[in-house]
mmCIF file of C-alpha atoms in Angstrom:
data_model
loop_
_atom_site.group_PDB
_atom_site.id
_atom_site.type_symbol
_atom_site.label_atom_id
_atom_site.label_comp_id
_atom_site.label_asym_id
_atom_site.label_seq_id
_atom_site.Cartn_x
_atom_site.Cartn_y
_atom_site.Cartn_z
ATOM 1 C CA PHE D 286 39.469 19.829 -25.598
ATOM 2 C CA TYR D 287 40.608 20.237 -21.739
ATOM 3 C CA VAL D 288 38.155 22.912 -21.049
ATOM 4 C CA LEU D 289 35.774 20.937 -19.904
ATOM 5 C CA PRO D 290 36.314 18.851 -17.939
ATOM 6 C CA LEU D 291 39.164 22.091 -16.347
ATOM 7 C CA ALA D 292 35.743 23.964 -15.671
ATOM 8 C CA TRP D 293 33.854 20.569 -14.705
ATOM 9 C CA ALA D 294 35.841 19.945 -12.140
ATOM 10 C CA VAL D 295 35.746 23.589 -10.276
ATOM 11 C CA ALA D 296 30.925 22.941 -10.765
ATOM 12 C CA TYR D 297 32.533 20.191 -7.859
ATOM 13 C CA LEU D 298 33.568 22.174 -5.710
ATOM 14 C CA PHE D 299 29.691 23.793 -5.087
ATOM 15 C CA PRO D 300 27.548 22.618 -2.837
ATOM 16 C CA PRO D 301 25.544 19.849 -2.787
ATOM 17 C CA ALA D 302 28.475 17.538 -2.776
ATOM 18 C CA ASP D 303 27.789 14.060 -3.100
ATOM 19 C CA PHE D 304 25.942 11.743 0.309
ATOM 20 C CA ASP D 305 28.029 8.781 -0.764
ATOM 21 C CA ALA D 306 30.924 10.490 0.130
ATOM 22 C CA SER D 307 30.010 13.513 2.116
ATOM 23 C CA LEU D 308 28.647 10.713 5.112
ATOM 24 C CA ILE D 309 32.175 8.128 4.457
ATOM 25 C CA LEU D 310 34.057 11.785 4.731
ATOM 26 C CA ALA D 311 32.130 12.470 8.299
ATOM 27 C CA VAL D 312 32.198 9.713 9.990
ATOM 28 C CA ALA D 313 36.232 10.334 9.322
ATOM 29 C CA GLN D 314 35.629 13.364 10.339
ATOM 30 C CA ARG D 315 33.919 11.856 13.477
ATOM 31 C CA TRP D 316 36.974 9.356 14.273
ATOM 32 C CA LEU D 317 39.618 11.899 13.761
ATOM 33 C CA GLU D 318 37.032 13.697 16.738
ATOM 34 C CA GLY D 319 38.617 10.017 18.868
ATOM 35 C CA GLU D 320 34.952 7.820 18.672
ATOM 36 C CA ARG D 321 34.618 4.457 17.958
ATOM 37 C CA LEU D 322 34.937 3.170 14.242
ATOM 38 C CA TYR D 323 32.645 -0.123 14.209
ATOM 39 C CA VAL D 324 31.685 0.535 17.995
ATOM 40 C CA ASP D 325 30.623 4.682 18.063
ATOM 41 C CA LEU D 326 30.010 4.493 14.241
ATOM 42 C CA VAL D 327 27.831 1.793 12.465
ATOM 43 C CA ASP D 328 29.096 1.167 8.632
ATOM 44 C CA VAL D 329 28.945 -1.555 6.028
ATOM 45 C CA ASN D 330 31.514 -0.242 4.470
ATOM 46 C CA PRO D 331 35.892 -2.484 5.408
ATOM 47 C CA PRO D 332 38.224 0.393 6.271
ATOM 48 C CA LEU D 333 40.563 1.612 4.152
ATOM 49 C CA ILE D 334 37.074 4.171 2.649
ATOM 50 C CA PHE D 335 37.713 5.784 5.914
ATOM 51 C CA VAL D 336 40.921 5.975 6.906
ATOM 52 C CA LEU D 337 41.521 7.769 3.324
ATOM 53 C CA ASN D 338 39.573 10.330 4.260
ATOM 54 C CA LEU D 339 41.202 10.244 6.991
ATOM 55 C CA ILE D 340 43.880 13.060 4.745
ATOM 56 C CA PRO D 341 40.981 15.436 4.035
ATOM 57 C CA ALA D 342 38.946 15.457 7.414
ATOM 58 C CA ALA D 343 42.461 16.338 9.205
ATOM 59 C CA ILE D 344 43.314 18.891 6.191
ATOM 60 C CA ALA D 345 39.257 20.600 6.908
ATOM 61 C CA LYS D 346 39.929 20.589 10.423
ATOM 62 C CA LEU D 347 43.604 22.173 9.954
ATOM 63 C CA THR D 348 42.266 25.242 7.364
ATOM 64 C CA GLY D 349 38.537 25.313 8.071
ATOM 65 C CA LEU D 350 37.939 25.225 5.551
ATOM 66 C CA SER D 351 34.533 22.423 3.911
ATOM 67 C CA GLY D 352 34.907 18.976 4.170
ATOM 68 C CA PRO D 353 33.428 18.175 1.505
ATOM 69 C CA VAL D 354 35.799 20.655 -0.616
ATOM 70 C CA VAL D 355 38.997 20.003 0.760
ATOM 71 C CA MET D 356 37.221 15.841 0.218
ATOM 72 C CA VAL D 357 37.191 17.424 -3.891
ATOM 73 C CA LEU D 358 41.005 19.346 -3.370
ATOM 74 C CA CYS D 359 42.008 16.327 -2.329
ATOM 75 C CA VAL D 360 41.023 13.600 -4.934
ATOM 76 C CA LEU D 361 41.534 16.893 -7.709
ATOM 77 C CA ALA D 362 44.414 15.912 -6.894
ATOM 78 C CA LEU D 363 45.320 12.072 -6.996
ATOM 79 C CA ILE D 364 43.132 12.792 -10.703
ATOM 80 C CA GLY D 365 46.814 15.123 -11.356
ATOM 81 C CA ALA D 366 49.151 12.858 -10.065
ATOM 82 C CA ALA D 367 47.217 10.144 -12.076
ATOM 83 C CA PHE D 368 47.059 12.473 -15.006
ATOM 84 C CA ARG D 369 50.578 13.026 -14.815
ATOM 85 C CA LEU D 370 51.554 9.379 -14.568
ATOM 86 C CA CYS D 371 49.914 8.703 -17.542
ATOM 87 C CA LEU D 372 51.271 11.567 -19.796
ATOM 88 C CA LYS D 373 54.601 9.790 -18.918
ATOM 89 C CA LEU D 374 53.682 6.313 -20.015
ATOM 90 C CA LEU D 375 52.279 7.243 -23.238
ATOM 91 C CA SER D 376 55.718 6.733 -24.997
ATOM 92 C CA PRO D 377 56.365 3.978 -23.462
ATOM 93 C CA ALA D 378 52.567 2.141 -24.157
ATOM 94 C CA LEU D 379 52.359 3.537 -26.975
ATOM 95 C CA ARG D 380 55.727 2.559 -28.780
ATOM 96 C CA ASP D 381 54.459 1.439 -31.639
ATOM 97 C CA GLY D 382 53.324 4.395 -34.116
ATOM 98 C CA GLY D 383 49.632 5.638 -32.136
ATOM 99 C CA GLY D 384 49.903 9.551 -33.720
ATOM 100 C CA THR D 385 46.092 9.978 -33.090
ATOM 101 C CA VAL D 386 45.677 8.299 -29.587
ATOM 102 C CA ARG D 387 49.241 10.260 -28.490
ATOM 103 C CA MET D 388 46.709 13.426 -29.533
ATOM 104 C CA ALA D 389 43.767 11.907 -28.274
ATOM 105 C CA LEU D 390 44.126 9.972 -25.225
ATOM 106 C CA PRO D 391 44.687 12.077 -22.945
ATOM 107 C CA PRO D 392 41.919 14.820 -23.482
ATOM 108 C CA LEU D 393 39.699 11.830 -23.252
ATOM 109 C CA LEU D 394 41.480 10.383 -20.034
ATOM 110 C CA LEU D 395 40.608 13.914 -17.838
ATOM 111 C CA PHE D 396 37.663 13.717 -19.333
ATOM 112 C CA ALA D 397 36.643 10.195 -17.992
ATOM 113 C CA LEU D 398 39.008 10.885 -14.639
ATOM 114 C CA ILE D 399 35.997 14.090 -14.072
ATOM 115 C CA VAL D 400 33.076 14.424 -15.785
ATOM 116 C CA PHE D 401 32.130 11.055 -16.784
ATOM 117 C CA PRO D 402 31.476 9.901 -12.516
ATOM 118 C CA GLY D 403 29.300 12.719 -12.049
ATOM 119 C CA GLU D 404 28.170 11.629 -9.137
ATOM 120 C CA MET D 405 30.215 8.449 -7.834
ATOM 121 C CA PHE D 406 33.038 11.859 -7.700
ATOM 122 C CA CYS D 407 34.575 10.670 -5.071
ATOM 123 C CA GLN D 408 33.124 7.660 -4.216
ATOM 124 C CA ARG D 409 35.174 4.575 -3.941
ATOM 125 C CA GLU D 410 34.327 3.003 -7.733
ATOM 126 C CA HIS D 411 35.976 6.574 -8.879
ATOM 127 C CA LEU D 412 38.653 6.580 -6.721
ATOM 128 C CA MET D 413 40.101 3.089 -7.987
ATOM 129 C CA LEU D 414 39.765 3.988 -11.461
ATOM 130 C CA VAL D 415 41.272 7.053 -11.622
ATOM 131 C CA VAL D 416 44.422 5.084 -9.750
ATOM 132 C CA LEU D 417 43.250 2.189 -12.569
ATOM 133 C CA PHE D 418 44.425 4.461 -16.231
ATOM 134 C CA PRO D 419 48.295 4.581 -14.765
ATOM 135 C CA TYR D 420 47.966 0.889 -13.941
ATOM 136 C CA VAL D 421 46.113 0.108 -16.945
ATOM 137 C CA MET D 422 49.269 1.968 -19.037
ATOM 138 C CA LEU D 423 51.914 0.609 -17.270
ATOM 139 C CA ALA D 424 50.546 -3.103 -17.805
ATOM 140 C CA ALA D 425 50.376 -1.575 -21.381
ATOM 141 C CA ALA D 426 54.035 -0.027 -21.407
ATOM 142 C CA ARG D 427 54.613 -4.106 -19.409
ATOM 143 C CA ALA D 428 52.934 -6.095 -21.916
ATOM 144 C CA ALA D 429 55.221 -4.667 -25.276
ATOM 145 C CA ALA D 430 58.657 -5.311 -23.245
ATOM 146 C CA THR D 431 58.884 -1.799 -22.380
ATOM 147 C CA PRO D 432 61.052 -0.780 -19.326
ATOM 148 C CA VAL D 433 59.654 1.739 -17.075
ATOM 149 C CA PRO D 434 61.942 3.235 -14.510
ATOM 150 C CA ASN D 435 61.190 1.814 -11.485
ATOM 151 C CA GLY D 436 60.142 4.406 -9.454
ATOM 152 C CA GLN D 437 57.332 5.438 -11.513
ATOM 153 C CA ARG D 438 56.249 1.826 -11.900
ATOM 154 C CA LEU D 439 56.291 1.127 -7.473
ATOM 155 C CA THR D 440 54.182 4.048 -6.903
ATOM 156 C CA ILE D 441 51.572 2.891 -9.866
ATOM 157 C CA ALA D 442 51.834 0.157 -7.594
ATOM 158 C CA LEU D 443 51.025 1.128 -4.692
ATOM 159 C CA LEU D 444 48.611 3.857 -5.425
ATOM 160 C CA ALA D 445 46.686 0.757 -7.176
ATOM 161 C CA ALA D 446 47.015 -1.645 -4.558
ATOM 162 C CA ILE D 447 45.233 1.047 -2.250
ATOM 163 C CA GLY D 448 42.145 1.606 -4.678
ATOM 164 C CA PHE D 449 42.316 -2.571 -5.719
ATOM 165 C CA ALA D 450 42.366 -3.141 -1.853
ATOM 166 C CA LEU D 451 38.911 0.140 -1.294
ATOM 167 C CA LYS D 452 36.197 -3.374 -2.491
ATOM 168 C CA PRO D 453 37.334 -7.476 -2.307
ATOM 169 C CA TYR D 454 35.467 -7.904 -6.064
ATOM 170 C CA PHE D 455 37.494 -4.887 -7.790
ATOM 171 C CA LEU D 456 40.176 -6.833 -7.463
ATOM 172 C CA ALA D 457 39.475 -8.942 -10.045
ATOM 173 C CA ILE D 458 40.379 -6.534 -12.156
ATOM 174 C CA PRO D 459 44.282 -6.770 -11.191
ATOM 175 C CA VAL D 460 44.118 -10.393 -11.427
ATOM 176 C CA LEU D 461 42.060 -9.671 -15.433
ATOM 177 C CA ILE D 462 45.166 -7.107 -15.512
ATOM 178 C CA GLU D 463 48.659 -9.618 -15.528
ATOM 179 C CA LEU D 464 47.084 -12.235 -17.380
ATOM 180 C CA PHE D 465 46.503 -10.180 -20.309
ATOM 181 C CA VAL D 466 50.784 -9.416 -19.279
ATOM 182 C CA LEU D 467 51.162 -13.076 -18.928
ATOM 183 C CA VAL D 468 49.712 -13.578 -22.185
ATOM 184 C CA ARG D 469 51.164 -11.331 -24.081
ATOM 185 C CA ARG D 470 54.704 -11.489 -22.735
#
């Protein structure tokens, strides 16, 4: 169950890269070179996605690697971090049994984070999905009144805040999740 998502992840490293994600990366690369965002570089996207794309743009510039390859590697690293956070929260979130869920959820998470996005890989919707899963797992633990270490909660909250801030209407998701936690508690 782990082979397909991992093979799919390798396939994302080969051209062609997604047009929308590559365009945002190209704007970030030009911004890094000194052009002014929203003056020399006209785009309708809010600035946070360009700020995030400065990371792969800077790494590509420093290493000489292809920008799209570095962008995919950065997103795969984020997926790895989110997956690790989810695994740490598996027991607190599924406190009451769930043996089958404990076994099936990790490969399903990888499938949802790597295979399911398809052509949306590296786009804002995908980045939000990546940080959504640890946030949902934390919410499930909180709804069950299971203690989670403060450092883990803070890490998930910061990642979720960045992911949900990528598009204004993404903020409806944490509002609904928090309402669920409030009702459960």
